[in-house]
PDB file of C-alpha atoms in Angstrom:
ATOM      1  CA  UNK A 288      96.574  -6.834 122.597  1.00 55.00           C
ATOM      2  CA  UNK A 289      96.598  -4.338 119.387  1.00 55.00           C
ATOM      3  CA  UNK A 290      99.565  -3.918 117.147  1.00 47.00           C
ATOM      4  CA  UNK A 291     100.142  -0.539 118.493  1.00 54.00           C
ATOM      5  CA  UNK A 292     100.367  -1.568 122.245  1.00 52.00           C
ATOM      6  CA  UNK A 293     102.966  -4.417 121.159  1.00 56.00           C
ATOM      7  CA  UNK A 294     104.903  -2.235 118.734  1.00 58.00           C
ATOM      8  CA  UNK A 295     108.181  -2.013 120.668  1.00 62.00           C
ATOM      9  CA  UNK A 296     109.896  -0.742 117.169  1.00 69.00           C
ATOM     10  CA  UNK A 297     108.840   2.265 117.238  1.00 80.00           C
ATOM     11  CA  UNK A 298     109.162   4.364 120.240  1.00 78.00           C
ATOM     12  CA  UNK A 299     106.485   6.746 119.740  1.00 76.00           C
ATOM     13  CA  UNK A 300     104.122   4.554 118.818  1.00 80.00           C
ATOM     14  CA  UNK A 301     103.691   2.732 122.030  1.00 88.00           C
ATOM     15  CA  UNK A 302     101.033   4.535 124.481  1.00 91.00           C
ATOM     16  CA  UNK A 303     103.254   4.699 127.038  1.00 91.00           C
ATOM     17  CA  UNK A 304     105.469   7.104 125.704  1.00 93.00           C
ATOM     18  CA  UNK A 305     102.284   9.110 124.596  1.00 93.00           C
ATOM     19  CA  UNK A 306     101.308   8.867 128.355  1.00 94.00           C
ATOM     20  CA  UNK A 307     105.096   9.877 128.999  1.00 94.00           C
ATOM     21  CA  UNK A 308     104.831  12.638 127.191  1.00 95.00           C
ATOM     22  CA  UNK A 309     101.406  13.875 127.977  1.00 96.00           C
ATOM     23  CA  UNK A 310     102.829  13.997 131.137  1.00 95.00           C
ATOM     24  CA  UNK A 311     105.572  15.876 131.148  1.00 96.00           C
ATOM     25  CA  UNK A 312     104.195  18.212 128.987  1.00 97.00           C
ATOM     26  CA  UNK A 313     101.718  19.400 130.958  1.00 96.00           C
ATOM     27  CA  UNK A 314     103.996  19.465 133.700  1.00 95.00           C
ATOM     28  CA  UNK A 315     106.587  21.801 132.190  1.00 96.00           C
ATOM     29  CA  UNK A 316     103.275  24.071 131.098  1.00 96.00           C
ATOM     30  CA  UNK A 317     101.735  23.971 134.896  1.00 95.00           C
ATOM     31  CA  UNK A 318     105.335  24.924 136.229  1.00 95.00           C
ATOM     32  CA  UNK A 319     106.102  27.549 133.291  1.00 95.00           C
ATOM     33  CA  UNK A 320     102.670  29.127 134.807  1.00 95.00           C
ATOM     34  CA  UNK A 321     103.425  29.242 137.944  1.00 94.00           C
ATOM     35  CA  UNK A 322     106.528  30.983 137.552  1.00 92.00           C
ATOM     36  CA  UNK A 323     104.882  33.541 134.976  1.00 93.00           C
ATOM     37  CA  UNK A 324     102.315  34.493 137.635  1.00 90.00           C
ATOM     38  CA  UNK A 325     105.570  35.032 140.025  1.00 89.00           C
ATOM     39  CA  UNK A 326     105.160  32.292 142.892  1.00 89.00           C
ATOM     40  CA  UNK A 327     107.576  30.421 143.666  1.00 86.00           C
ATOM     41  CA  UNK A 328     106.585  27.117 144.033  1.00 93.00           C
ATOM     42  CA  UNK A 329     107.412  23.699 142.022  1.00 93.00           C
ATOM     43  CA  UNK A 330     104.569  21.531 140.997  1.00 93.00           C
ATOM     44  CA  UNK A 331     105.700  18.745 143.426  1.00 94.00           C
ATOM     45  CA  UNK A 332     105.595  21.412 146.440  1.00 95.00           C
ATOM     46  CA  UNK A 333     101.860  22.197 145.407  1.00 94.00           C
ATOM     47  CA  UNK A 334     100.833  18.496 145.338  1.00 95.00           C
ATOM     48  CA  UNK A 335     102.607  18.020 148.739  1.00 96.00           C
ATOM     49  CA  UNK A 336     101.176  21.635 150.386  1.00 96.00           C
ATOM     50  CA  UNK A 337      97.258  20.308 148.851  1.00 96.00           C
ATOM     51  CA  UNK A 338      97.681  16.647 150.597  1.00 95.00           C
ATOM     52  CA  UNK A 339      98.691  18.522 153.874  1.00 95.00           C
ATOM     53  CA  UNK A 340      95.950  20.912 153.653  1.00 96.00           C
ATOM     54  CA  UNK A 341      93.300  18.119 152.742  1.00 95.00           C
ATOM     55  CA  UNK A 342      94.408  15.186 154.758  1.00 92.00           C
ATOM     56  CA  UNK A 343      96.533  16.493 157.675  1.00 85.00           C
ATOM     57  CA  UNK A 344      97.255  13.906 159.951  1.00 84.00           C
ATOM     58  CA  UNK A 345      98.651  11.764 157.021  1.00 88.00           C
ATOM     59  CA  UNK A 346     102.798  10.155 158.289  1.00 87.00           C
ATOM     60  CA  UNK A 347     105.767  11.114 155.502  1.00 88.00           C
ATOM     61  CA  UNK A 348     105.445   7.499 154.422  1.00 89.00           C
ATOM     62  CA  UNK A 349     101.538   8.147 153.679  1.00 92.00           C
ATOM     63  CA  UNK A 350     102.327  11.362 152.058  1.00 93.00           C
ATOM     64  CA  UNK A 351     104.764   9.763 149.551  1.00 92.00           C
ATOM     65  CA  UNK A 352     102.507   7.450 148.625  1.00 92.00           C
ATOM     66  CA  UNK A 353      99.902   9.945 147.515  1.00 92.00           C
ATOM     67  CA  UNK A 354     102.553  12.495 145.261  1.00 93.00           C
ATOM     68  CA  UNK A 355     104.426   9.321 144.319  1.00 91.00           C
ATOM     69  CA  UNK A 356     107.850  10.676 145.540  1.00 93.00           C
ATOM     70  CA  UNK A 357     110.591   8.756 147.627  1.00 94.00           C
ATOM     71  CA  UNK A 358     110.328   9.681 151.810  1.00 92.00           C
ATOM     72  CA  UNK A 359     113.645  11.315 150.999  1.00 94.00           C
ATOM     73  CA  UNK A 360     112.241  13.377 148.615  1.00 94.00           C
ATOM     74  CA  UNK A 361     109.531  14.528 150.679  1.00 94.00           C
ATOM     75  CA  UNK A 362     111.421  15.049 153.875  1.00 93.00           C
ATOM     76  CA  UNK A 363     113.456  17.704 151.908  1.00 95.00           C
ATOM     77  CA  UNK A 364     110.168  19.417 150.452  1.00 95.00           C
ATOM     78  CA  UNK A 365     108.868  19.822 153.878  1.00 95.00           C
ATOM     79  CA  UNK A 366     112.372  21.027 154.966  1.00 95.00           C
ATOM     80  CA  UNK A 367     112.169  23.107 151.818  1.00 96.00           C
ATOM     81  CA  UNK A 368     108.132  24.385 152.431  1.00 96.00           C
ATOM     82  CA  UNK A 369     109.276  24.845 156.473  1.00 96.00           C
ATOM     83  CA  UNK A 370     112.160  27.104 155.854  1.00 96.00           C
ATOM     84  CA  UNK A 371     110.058  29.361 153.257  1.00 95.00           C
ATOM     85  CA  UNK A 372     107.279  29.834 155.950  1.00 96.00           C
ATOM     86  CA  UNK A 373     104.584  27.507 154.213  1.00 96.00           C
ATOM     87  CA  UNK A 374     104.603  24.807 156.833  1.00 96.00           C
ATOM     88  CA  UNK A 375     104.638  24.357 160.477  1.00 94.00           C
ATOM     89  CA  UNK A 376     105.969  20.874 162.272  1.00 89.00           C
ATOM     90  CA  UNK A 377     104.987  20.384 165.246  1.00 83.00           C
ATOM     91  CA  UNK A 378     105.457  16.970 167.765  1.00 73.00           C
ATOM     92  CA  UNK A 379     102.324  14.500 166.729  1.00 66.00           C
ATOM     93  CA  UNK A 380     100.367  14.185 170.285  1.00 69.00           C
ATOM     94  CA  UNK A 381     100.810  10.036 170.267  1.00 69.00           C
ATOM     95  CA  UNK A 382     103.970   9.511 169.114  1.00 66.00           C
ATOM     96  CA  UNK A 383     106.563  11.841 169.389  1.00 63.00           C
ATOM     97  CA  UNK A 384     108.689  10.140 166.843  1.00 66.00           C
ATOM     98  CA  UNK A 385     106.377  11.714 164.216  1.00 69.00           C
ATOM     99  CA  UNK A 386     105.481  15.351 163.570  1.00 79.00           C
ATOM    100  CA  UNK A 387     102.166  17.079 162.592  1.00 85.00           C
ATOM    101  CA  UNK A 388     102.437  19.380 159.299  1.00 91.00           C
ATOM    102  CA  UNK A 389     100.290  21.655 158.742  1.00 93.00           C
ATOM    103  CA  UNK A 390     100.217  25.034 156.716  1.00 96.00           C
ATOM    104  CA  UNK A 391     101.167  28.580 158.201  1.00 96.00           C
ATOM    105  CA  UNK A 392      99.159  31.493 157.323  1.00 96.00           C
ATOM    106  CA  UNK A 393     102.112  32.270 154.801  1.00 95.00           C
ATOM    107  CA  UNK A 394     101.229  28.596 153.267  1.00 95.00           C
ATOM    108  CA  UNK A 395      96.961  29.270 153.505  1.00 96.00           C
ATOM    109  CA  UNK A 396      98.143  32.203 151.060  1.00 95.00           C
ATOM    110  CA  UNK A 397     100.051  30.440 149.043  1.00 95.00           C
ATOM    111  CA  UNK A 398      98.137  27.842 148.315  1.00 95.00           C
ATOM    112  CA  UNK A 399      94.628  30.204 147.574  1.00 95.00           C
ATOM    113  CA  UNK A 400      96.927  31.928 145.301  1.00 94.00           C
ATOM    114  CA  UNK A 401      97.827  28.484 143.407  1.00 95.00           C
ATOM    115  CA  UNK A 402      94.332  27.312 142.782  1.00 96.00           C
ATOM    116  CA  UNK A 403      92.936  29.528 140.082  1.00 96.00           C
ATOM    117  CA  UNK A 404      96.276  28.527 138.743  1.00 95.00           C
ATOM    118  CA  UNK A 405      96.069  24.684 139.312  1.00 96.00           C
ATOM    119  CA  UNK A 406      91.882  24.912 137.808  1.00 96.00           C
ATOM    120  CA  UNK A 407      93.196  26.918 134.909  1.00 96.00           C
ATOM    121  CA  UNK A 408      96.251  24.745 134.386  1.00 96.00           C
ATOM    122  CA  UNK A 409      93.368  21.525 133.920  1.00 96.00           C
ATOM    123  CA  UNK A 410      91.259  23.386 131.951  1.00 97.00           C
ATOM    124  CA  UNK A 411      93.432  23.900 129.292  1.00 97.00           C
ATOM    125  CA  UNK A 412      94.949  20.438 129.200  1.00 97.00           C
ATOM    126  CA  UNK A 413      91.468  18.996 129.016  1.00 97.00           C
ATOM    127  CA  UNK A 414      90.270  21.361 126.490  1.00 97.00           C
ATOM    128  CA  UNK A 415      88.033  20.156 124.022  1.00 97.00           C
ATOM    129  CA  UNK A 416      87.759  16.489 126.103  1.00 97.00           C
ATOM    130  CA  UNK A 417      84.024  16.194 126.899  1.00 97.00           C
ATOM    131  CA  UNK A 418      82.958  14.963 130.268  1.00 96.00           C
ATOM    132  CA  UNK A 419      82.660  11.685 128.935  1.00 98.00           C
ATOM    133  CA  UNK A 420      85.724  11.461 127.755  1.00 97.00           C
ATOM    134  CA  UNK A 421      87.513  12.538 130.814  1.00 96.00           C
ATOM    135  CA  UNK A 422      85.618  10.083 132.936  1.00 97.00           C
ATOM    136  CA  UNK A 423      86.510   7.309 130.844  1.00 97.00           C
ATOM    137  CA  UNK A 424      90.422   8.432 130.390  1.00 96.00           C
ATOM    138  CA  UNK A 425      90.256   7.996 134.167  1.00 95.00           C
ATOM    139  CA  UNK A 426      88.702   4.732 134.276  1.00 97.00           C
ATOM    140  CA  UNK A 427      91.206   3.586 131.898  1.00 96.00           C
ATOM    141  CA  UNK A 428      94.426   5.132 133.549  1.00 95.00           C
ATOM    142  CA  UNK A 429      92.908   3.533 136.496  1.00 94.00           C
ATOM    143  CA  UNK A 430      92.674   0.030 134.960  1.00 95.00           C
ATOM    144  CA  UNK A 431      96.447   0.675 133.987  1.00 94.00           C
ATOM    145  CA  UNK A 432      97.712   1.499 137.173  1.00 91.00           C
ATOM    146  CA  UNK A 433      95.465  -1.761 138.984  1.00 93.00           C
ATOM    147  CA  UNK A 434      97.343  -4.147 136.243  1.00 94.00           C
ATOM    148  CA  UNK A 435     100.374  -2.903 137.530  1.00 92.00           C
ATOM    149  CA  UNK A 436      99.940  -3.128 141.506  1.00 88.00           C
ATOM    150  CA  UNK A 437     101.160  -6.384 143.021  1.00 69.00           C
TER     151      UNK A 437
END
């Protein structure tokens, strides 16, 4: 382990609060540009309308899992995304416990509308990263994440 992982004097030299930071950065640009192009829409509510749209059949429990939000959290986004027209719920076919999400023609909108947003959001974070790069941040904040899993 280097100095500068171990470092715990020094706050902002540990590369977790870099990571920290890098995060919530970009997160307060994405959302800034989202509001200056006039839709209404958190980041969170994007990442939970493009899992619905790409893996529909997913429960609330899956769905949490993939935007890393409590079920609580998520059951009021889809209250949130339901009452604003973006999502339907519907009884699932096999177990009427569960509902099926999926996104209303208000929510296909929506969400075409976000990605030249989203793509031009990650373009400028990444600027001047070279594919190389990016591939191997990945691999690395990939290795992180697998040290950390029970």
């Amino acid at each position: 382990m280097s100095e500068m992982t171990a470092d715990t004097s020094r706050l902002d030299r540990t590369v977790f609060y870099a990571l920290e930071k890098a995060i919530k950065s970009y997160r307060q640009f994405a959302q800034r540009n989202l509001r200056e192009q006039s839709l209404d829409i958190t980041i969170d509510q994007w990442l939970l309308l493009k899992t619905i749209h790409d893996e529909p059949g997913l429960s609330q429990k899956e769905m949490s899992q993939r935007v890393f939000k409590d079920y609580a959290s998520i059951t009021r986004m889809i209250e949130l995304l339901v009452k604003r027209g973006y999502l339907k719920r519907s009884f699932h076919k096999s177990d009427r416990r569960r509902f099926k999400l999926a996104l209303t023609e208000e929510g296909e909108t929506i969400y075409k509308q976000l990605i030249p947003v989203i793509s031009s959001n990650r373009k400028t974070a990444l600027e001047g990263f070279t594919d190389q790069q990016i591939e191997t941040l990945h691999h690395l904040l990939s290795k992180m994440t697998n040290n950390c899993i029970d």
